CSV table of C-alpha atoms and ligand atoms in Angstrom, one decimal:
chain,number,residue,atom,x,y,z
A,1,MET,CA,-18.7,2.8,19.4
A,2,GLU,CA,-18.3,2.6,15.6
A,3,ARG,CA,-15.2,0.7,14.4
A,4,LYS,CA,-13.2,2.5,11.7
A,5,VAL,CA,-10.4,1.2,9.6
A,6,GLU,CA,-8.3,3.5,7.5
A,7,ILE,CA,-7.8,2.6,3.8
A,8,VAL,CA,-4.5,3.7,2.3
A,9,GLU,CA,-4.9,4.0,-1.4
A,10,VAL,CA,-2.0,2.5,-3.3
A,11,ALA,CA,-3.2,2.6,-6.9
A,12,PRO,CA,-1.0,5.6,-7.8
A,13,ARG,CA,2.1,3.6,-6.8
A,14,ASP,CA,1.8,-0.2,-6.4
A,15,GLY,CA,-1.3,-0.3,-8.6
A,16,ILE,CA,0.3,1.1,-11.7
A,17,GLN,CA,4.0,0.5,-11.2
A,18,ASN,CA,4.2,-2.7,-13.2
A,19,GLU,CA,1.5,-1.8,-15.8
A,20,ARG,CA,2.5,-2.0,-19.4
A,21,VAL,CA,1.0,1.4,-20.2
A,22,LEU,CA,3.0,4.3,-18.8
A,23,LEU,CA,0.5,6.8,-17.5
A,24,PRO,CA,1.2,10.5,-18.2
A,25,SER,CA,1.8,12.6,-15.1
A,26,ALA,CA,-1.5,14.4,-15.6
A,27,ASP,CA,-3.4,11.1,-15.3
A,28,LYS,CA,-1.5,10.2,-12.1
A,29,ILE,CA,-2.4,13.6,-10.7
A,30,GLU,CA,-6.0,13.1,-11.7
A,31,LEU,CA,-6.0,9.6,-10.1
A,32,ILE,CA,-4.8,11.1,-6.8
A,33,ARG,CA,-7.4,13.8,-7.0
A,34,ARG,CA,-10.1,11.3,-7.6
A,35,VAL,CA,-9.2,9.0,-4.7
A,36,ALA,CA,-8.9,12.0,-2.4
A,37,GLU,CA,-12.3,13.2,-3.6
A,38,ALA,CA,-13.7,9.7,-2.7
A,39,GLY,CA,-12.7,10.2,0.9
A,40,THR,CA,-9.3,8.7,1.2
A,41,ASP,CA,-7.1,10.4,3.7
A,42,ARG,CA,-3.8,8.7,2.8
A,43,VAL,CA,-2.5,8.0,-0.6
A,44,GLU,CA,0.7,6.4,-1.6
A,45,ALA,CA,1.4,8.9,-4.4
A,46,ALA,CA,4.8,8.0,-5.7
A,47,SER,CA,8.0,6.0,-5.1
A,48,PHE,CA,11.4,7.6,-5.1
A,49,VAL,CA,13.4,4.8,-6.5
A,50,ASN,CA,15.7,4.3,-9.3
A,51,PRO,CA,13.7,5.4,-12.5
A,52,ARG,CA,15.7,2.9,-14.6
A,53,ARG,CA,14.3,0.0,-12.4
A,54,VAL,CA,10.8,1.4,-12.2
A,55,PRO,CA,10.1,3.6,-15.2
A,56,GLN,CA,6.4,4.2,-14.2
A,57,MET,CA,7.7,6.1,-11.2
A,58,ALA,CA,10.2,8.2,-13.1
A,59,ASP,CA,8.0,11.3,-12.9
A,60,ALA,CA,7.5,11.2,-9.1
A,61,GLU,CA,8.6,14.8,-8.7
A,62,ALA,CA,6.3,16.1,-11.4
A,63,VAL,CA,3.4,14.2,-9.9
A,64,MET,CA,4.0,15.6,-6.4
A,65,ALA,CA,4.4,19.1,-7.8
A,66,GLY,CA,1.1,18.9,-9.7
A,67,VAL,CA,-1.1,17.2,-7.1
A,68,GLU,CA,-3.6,19.2,-5.2
A,69,ARG,CA,-2.9,19.6,-1.5
A,70,ARG,CA,-5.9,19.3,0.8
A,71,PRO,CA,-6.2,19.6,4.5
A,72,GLY,CA,-6.3,16.1,6.0
A,73,LEU,CA,-4.8,14.5,2.9
A,74,SER,CA,-1.5,12.8,3.6
A,75,LEU,CA,0.6,12.1,0.5
A,76,ILE,CA,3.0,9.2,1.0
A,77,GLY,CA,6.3,8.6,-0.8
A,78,LEU,CA,7.9,5.2,-0.9
A,79,VAL,CA,11.6,5.2,-0.3
A,80,LEU,CA,14.3,2.6,-0.1
A,81,ASN,CA,17.4,4.7,0.8
A,82,ALA,CA,18.7,8.1,1.9
A,83,ALA,CA,18.7,9.5,-1.6
A,84,GLY,CA,15.0,8.5,-1.9
A,85,LEU,CA,14.2,10.2,1.4
A,86,GLU,CA,15.9,13.4,0.2
A,87,ARG,CA,13.8,13.4,-3.0
A,88,ALA,CA,10.6,12.7,-1.1
A,89,ARG,CA,11.4,15.5,1.3
A,90,ALA,CA,12.2,17.9,-1.5
A,91,ALA,CA,8.9,16.9,-3.2
A,92,ARG,CA,7.0,17.7,0.1
A,93,CYS,CA,5.7,14.3,0.8
A,94,ASP,CA,3.7,14.3,4.1
A,95,GLU,CA,4.8,10.8,4.9
A,96,VAL,CA,7.5,8.4,3.9
A,97,ASN,CA,7.0,4.6,3.7
A,98,VAL,CA,10.4,2.9,4.1
A,99,VAL,CA,10.4,-0.7,2.8
A,100,VAL,CA,12.5,-3.6,4.0
A,101,VAL,CA,12.1,-7.2,3.2
A,102,ALA,CA,12.2,-10.3,5.4
A,103,SER,CA,14.2,-12.4,3.0
A,104,GLU,CA,17.9,-12.3,2.4
A,105,THR,CA,17.7,-13.2,-1.3
A,106,PHE,CA,14.7,-10.9,-2.0
A,107,SER,CA,16.5,-8.1,-0.1
A,108,ARG,CA,19.7,-8.5,-2.2
A,109,LYS,CA,17.7,-8.7,-5.5
A,110,ASN,CA,15.2,-5.9,-4.8
A,111,GLN,CA,17.2,-3.5,-2.7
A,112,GLY,CA,20.7,-4.4,-3.6
A,113,ALA,CA,21.8,-5.1,0.0
A,114,GLY,CA,21.2,-7.8,2.7
A,115,MET,CA,18.5,-7.7,5.4
A,116,ALA,CA,20.7,-6.4,8.2
A,117,ASP,CA,22.2,-3.6,6.1
A,118,MET,CA,18.7,-2.6,4.9
A,119,ALA,CA,17.3,-2.6,8.4
A,120,ALA,CA,20.1,-0.4,9.6
A,121,ALA,CA,19.6,2.0,6.6
A,122,ALA,CA,15.8,2.0,7.2
A,123,ALA,CA,16.3,2.9,10.9
A,124,ALA,CA,18.4,5.9,9.9
A,125,ILE,CA,15.9,7.0,7.2
A,126,LEU,CA,13.0,6.8,9.7
A,127,GLN,CA,14.9,8.9,12.2
A,128,ASP,CA,15.9,11.5,9.6
A,129,ALA,CA,12.3,11.6,8.2
A,130,ARG,CA,10.9,12.1,11.7
A,131,ALA,CA,13.4,14.9,12.4
A,132,ALA,CA,12.3,16.5,9.1
A,133,GLY,CA,8.7,16.5,10.5
A,134,MET,CA,7.3,13.8,8.3
A,135,ARG,CA,5.1,10.9,9.4
A,136,THR,CA,6.9,7.6,9.1
A,137,SER,CA,5.9,4.1,8.4
A,138,VAL,CA,8.0,1.0,7.8
A,139,THR,CA,6.8,-1.8,5.6
A,140,VAL,CA,8.2,-5.3,6.0
A,141,GLY,CA,7.8,-6.9,2.5
A,142,ALA,CA,7.7,-10.6,1.8
A,143,ALA,CA,6.5,-11.0,5.4
A,144,PHE,CA,4.2,-13.9,4.4
A,145,GLY,CA,6.5,-15.7,2.0
A,146,CYS,CA,9.3,-15.1,-0.5
A,147,PRO,CA,9.4,-15.8,-4.2
A,148,PHE,CA,13.0,-17.0,-3.9
A,149,GLU,CA,13.2,-18.7,-0.5
A,150,GLY,CA,9.6,-19.9,0.0
A,151,GLU,CA,8.4,-19.9,3.6
A,152,VAL,CA,9.4,-16.9,5.7
A,153,PRO,CA,9.4,-17.7,9.5
A,154,ALA,CA,7.3,-15.4,11.6
A,155,ASP,CA,10.2,-15.1,14.1
A,156,ARG,CA,12.4,-13.6,11.3
A,157,VAL,CA,9.7,-11.0,10.5
A,158,LEU,CA,9.3,-10.1,14.2
A,159,ALA,CA,13.1,-9.9,14.8
A,160,MET,CA,13.3,-7.4,11.9
A,161,ILE,CA,10.5,-5.3,13.3
A,162,GLU,CA,12.2,-5.4,16.7
A,163,SER,CA,15.4,-4.1,15.2
A,164,LEU,CA,13.5,-1.1,13.8
A,165,LEU,CA,11.7,-0.1,16.9
A,166,PRO,CA,14.4,2.3,18.2
A,167,ALA,CA,13.7,4.4,15.2
A,168,GLN,CA,10.1,4.8,16.5
A,169,PRO,CA,8.1,4.5,13.2
A,170,HIS,CA,4.6,5.9,13.5
A,171,GLU,CA,3.2,2.8,11.8
A,172,ILE,CA,4.4,-0.7,11.1
A,173,ALA,CA,3.1,-2.5,8.0
A,174,LEU,CA,3.2,-6.2,7.2
A,175,ALA,CA,3.2,-6.8,3.4
A,176,ASP,CA,2.2,-9.9,1.5
A,177,THR,CA,4.2,-8.8,-1.5
A,178,ILE,CA,3.6,-11.8,-3.6
A,179,GLY,CA,0.1,-12.7,-2.4
A,180,CYS,CA,0.8,-16.0,-0.7
A,181,GLY,CA,-0.4,-15.3,2.8
A,182,VAL,CA,-3.3,-16.9,4.7
A,183,PRO,CA,-5.4,-15.6,7.6
A,184,THR,CA,-3.6,-17.7,10.3
A,185,GLN,CA,-0.3,-15.9,9.4
A,186,VAL,CA,-2.1,-12.6,9.5
A,187,ARG,CA,-3.3,-13.3,13.1
A,188,ALA,CA,0.1,-14.5,14.3
A,189,LEU,CA,2.1,-11.7,12.7
A,190,LEU,CA,-0.2,-9.0,13.9
A,191,ALA,CA,-0.4,-10.4,17.5
A,192,GLY,CA,3.4,-10.7,17.5
A,193,THR,CA,3.9,-7.2,16.2
A,194,ARG,CA,1.4,-5.7,18.7
A,195,ALA,CA,3.2,-7.4,21.5
A,196,LEU,CA,6.5,-5.9,20.4
A,197,ALA,CA,5.2,-2.4,19.7
A,198,PRO,CA,2.0,-1.8,21.6
A,199,ALA,CA,2.0,2.0,20.8
A,200,ALA,CA,2.6,1.7,17.0
A,201,ARG,CA,-0.2,1.8,14.5
A,202,LEU,CA,-0.4,-1.4,12.5
A,203,ARG,CA,-1.2,-1.6,8.7
A,204,CYS,CA,-1.4,-4.6,6.3
A,205,HIS,CA,-0.7,-4.8,2.6
A,206,PHE,CA,-2.3,-7.7,0.8
A,207,HIS,CA,-2.2,-8.9,-2.8
A,208,ASN,CA,-5.0,-11.1,-4.1
A,209,THR,CA,-2.7,-13.3,-6.2
A,210,ARG,CA,-4.0,-16.6,-4.8
A,211,ASN,CA,-7.5,-15.3,-3.8
A,212,THR,CA,-6.7,-15.0,-0.1
A,213,GLY,CA,-6.8,-11.2,-0.1
A,214,LEU,CA,-10.2,-10.5,1.4
A,215,ALA,CA,-9.9,-13.4,3.9
A,216,ASN,CA,-6.6,-11.8,5.0
A,217,VAL,CA,-8.3,-8.4,5.2
A,218,LEU,CA,-11.0,-9.9,7.5
A,219,ALA,CA,-8.4,-11.6,9.7
A,220,ALA,CA,-6.5,-8.3,10.0
A,221,VAL,CA,-9.6,-6.3,10.9
A,222,GLU,CA,-10.6,-8.9,13.5
A,223,ALA,CA,-7.1,-8.7,14.9
A,224,GLY,CA,-7.5,-4.9,15.3
A,225,VAL,CA,-5.4,-3.6,12.4
A,226,ASP,CA,-5.5,0.2,12.1
A,227,ALA,CA,-5.0,0.6,8.3
A,228,LEU,CA,-5.2,-1.4,5.1
A,229,ASP,CA,-3.6,-0.8,1.8
A,230,ALA,CA,-5.9,-1.2,-1.2
A,231,SER,CA,-5.8,-0.4,-4.9
A,232,THR,CA,-8.7,1.0,-6.8
A,233,GLY,CA,-9.7,-1.4,-9.5
A,234,GLY,CA,-7.5,-4.2,-8.0
A,235,PHE,CA,-4.6,-3.2,-10.2
A,236,GLY,CA,-1.1,-3.9,-9.0
A,237,GLY,CA,1.1,-6.7,-10.1
A,238,CYS,CA,4.5,-7.7,-8.7
A,239,PRO,CA,7.5,-8.4,-10.9
A,240,PHE,CA,8.4,-11.4,-8.7
A,241,ALA,CA,4.9,-12.9,-8.8
A,242,PRO,CA,4.0,-14.1,-12.3
A,243,ALA,CA,0.3,-13.8,-13.1
A,244,ALA,CA,-0.2,-11.7,-9.9
A,245,THR,CA,-3.8,-10.4,-9.9
A,246,GLY,CA,-3.0,-7.2,-8.0
A,247,ASN,CA,-3.5,-5.6,-4.7
A,248,VAL,CA,-6.8,-6.2,-2.9
A,249,ALA,CA,-9.3,-3.9,-4.7
A,250,THR,CA,-10.4,-0.8,-2.8
A,251,GLU,CA,-14.0,-1.3,-4.0
A,252,ASP,CA,-14.1,-4.9,-2.6
A,253,VAL,CA,-12.5,-4.0,0.7
A,254,VAL,CA,-14.8,-0.9,1.2
A,255,TYR,CA,-17.9,-3.0,0.2
A,256,MET,CA,-17.1,-5.8,2.6
A,257,LEU,CA,-16.1,-3.6,5.6
A,258,GLU,CA,-19.0,-1.1,5.2
A,259,ARG,CA,-21.6,-4.0,5.0
A,260,MET,CA,-20.0,-5.4,8.1
A,261,GLY,CA,-20.5,-2.1,9.9
A,262,VAL,CA,-16.8,-1.1,9.8
A,263,ALA,CA,-16.5,2.5,8.5
A,264,THR,CA,-14.0,3.4,6.0
A,265,GLY,CA,-15.1,7.0,5.1
A,266,ILE,CA,-14.9,6.2,1.4
A,267,ASP,CA,-17.6,6.7,-1.2
A,268,LEU,CA,-18.0,3.3,-2.9
A,269,ASP,CA,-19.6,4.8,-6.0
A,270,ALA,CA,-16.7,7.2,-6.5
A,271,VAL,CA,-14.2,4.3,-6.2
A,272,LEU,CA,-16.2,2.3,-8.8
A,273,ARG,CA,-16.2,5.2,-11.2
A,274,THR,CA,-12.4,5.7,-10.7
A,275,ALA,CA,-11.8,2.0,-11.2
A,276,GLN,CA,-13.5,2.2,-14.6
A,277,TRP,CA,-11.6,5.4,-15.5
A,278,LEU,CA,-8.3,3.9,-14.5
A,279,GLY,CA,-9.0,0.7,-16.5
A,280,GLU,CA,-9.6,2.8,-19.6
A,281,ARG,CA,-6.3,4.6,-19.1
A,282,LEU,CA,-4.4,1.3,-18.5
A,283,GLU,CA,-6.2,-0.4,-21.4
A,284,ARG,CA,-7.5,-3.3,-19.3
A,285,PRO,CA,-10.6,-3.8,-17.2
A,286,PRO,CA,-10.6,-3.5,-13.4
A,287,ILE,CA,-10.0,-6.8,-11.6
A,288,GLY,CA,-12.1,-6.0,-8.5
A,289,GLY,CA,-15.2,-8.1,-7.9
A,290,LEU,CA,-17.4,-5.1,-7.4
A,291,SER,CA,-16.2,-3.5,-10.6
A,292,ARG,CA,-17.4,-6.6,-12.5
A,293,ALA,CA,-20.5,-7.5,-10.6
A,294,GLY,CA,-21.7,-4.1,-9.4
A,295,ARG,CA,-22.6,-3.0,-5.9
A,296,PHE,CA,-25.3,-4.6,-3.7
A,297,PRO,CA,-27.9,-3.4,-3.1
A,298,ALA,CA,-27.8,-1.8,-6.5
A,299,VAL,CA,-28.7,1.7,-5.5
A,300,SER,CA,-28.0,4.9,-7.3
A,301,ALA,CA,-25.0,7.1,-6.7
A,302,GLY,CA,-24.8,9.1,-3.5
A,303,ALA,CA,-25.3,6.4,-0.9
A,304,CYS,CA,-22.0,5.7,0.8
A,305,ALA,CA,-23.0,3.6,3.8
B,1,LIG,ZN1,2.5,-4.6,-3.1
């Protein structure tokens, strides 16, 4: 039986949200078209947050209105509160990704409320989204460490997940928001989450800030993760992680997994072309290793396996 891991493309949201260059809506729509064309079934297309705090996402509605809908393509909107859910629903997102963080200080700075209040709000949003017929996922940010508090105990992450289970999210994601995590944490958190929620799909979100991104991907795949977030070109900084080098690059993740015999369904050559295209738009070169070194074996376009 062939193993498959789903890649959730986050370049249109996490990848660009902290970039200096503000992409026009048409370029964001083209980015989503390209990643869908490459074989990605789920794309984090926009976030419905305060446009004053995240100017790059101010045109979320315009992007969603302009993006091509395809059978089998799920467009995800990131939301933090009920107003965000309403916007995501009106913009016809297929899925909402509700974010909470496992740190009291980070929660207050990033979301404007403490952990307990955010978890309660998230549970209500998940239930409302589900009732509206949308797929739901909840992402626990700062699950591997906090830029303000340092180490985040696994027990706290798991307690937060447990508090969200009555809302029955379709998927639970563990996010290394600042790119500080290591594979032993990945194994422990995934095993703990699996024990709490045996029926939920599990997803991981890694940043390669300290070069542990692909090691964490491998640990997650070996621990049976269902989906991984990745960003074409490896773009994706974090305002709380100075000199962050971005999300794990889609091209690097696809290359490693496919060569290991783990299917992703994604055309690596198409990802590499889009990474270059996006780098030109953002006025800086892609960060992913494959984008710099080229694929191996160096065969011509068309071969995806
Ligand atoms: Zn991120």
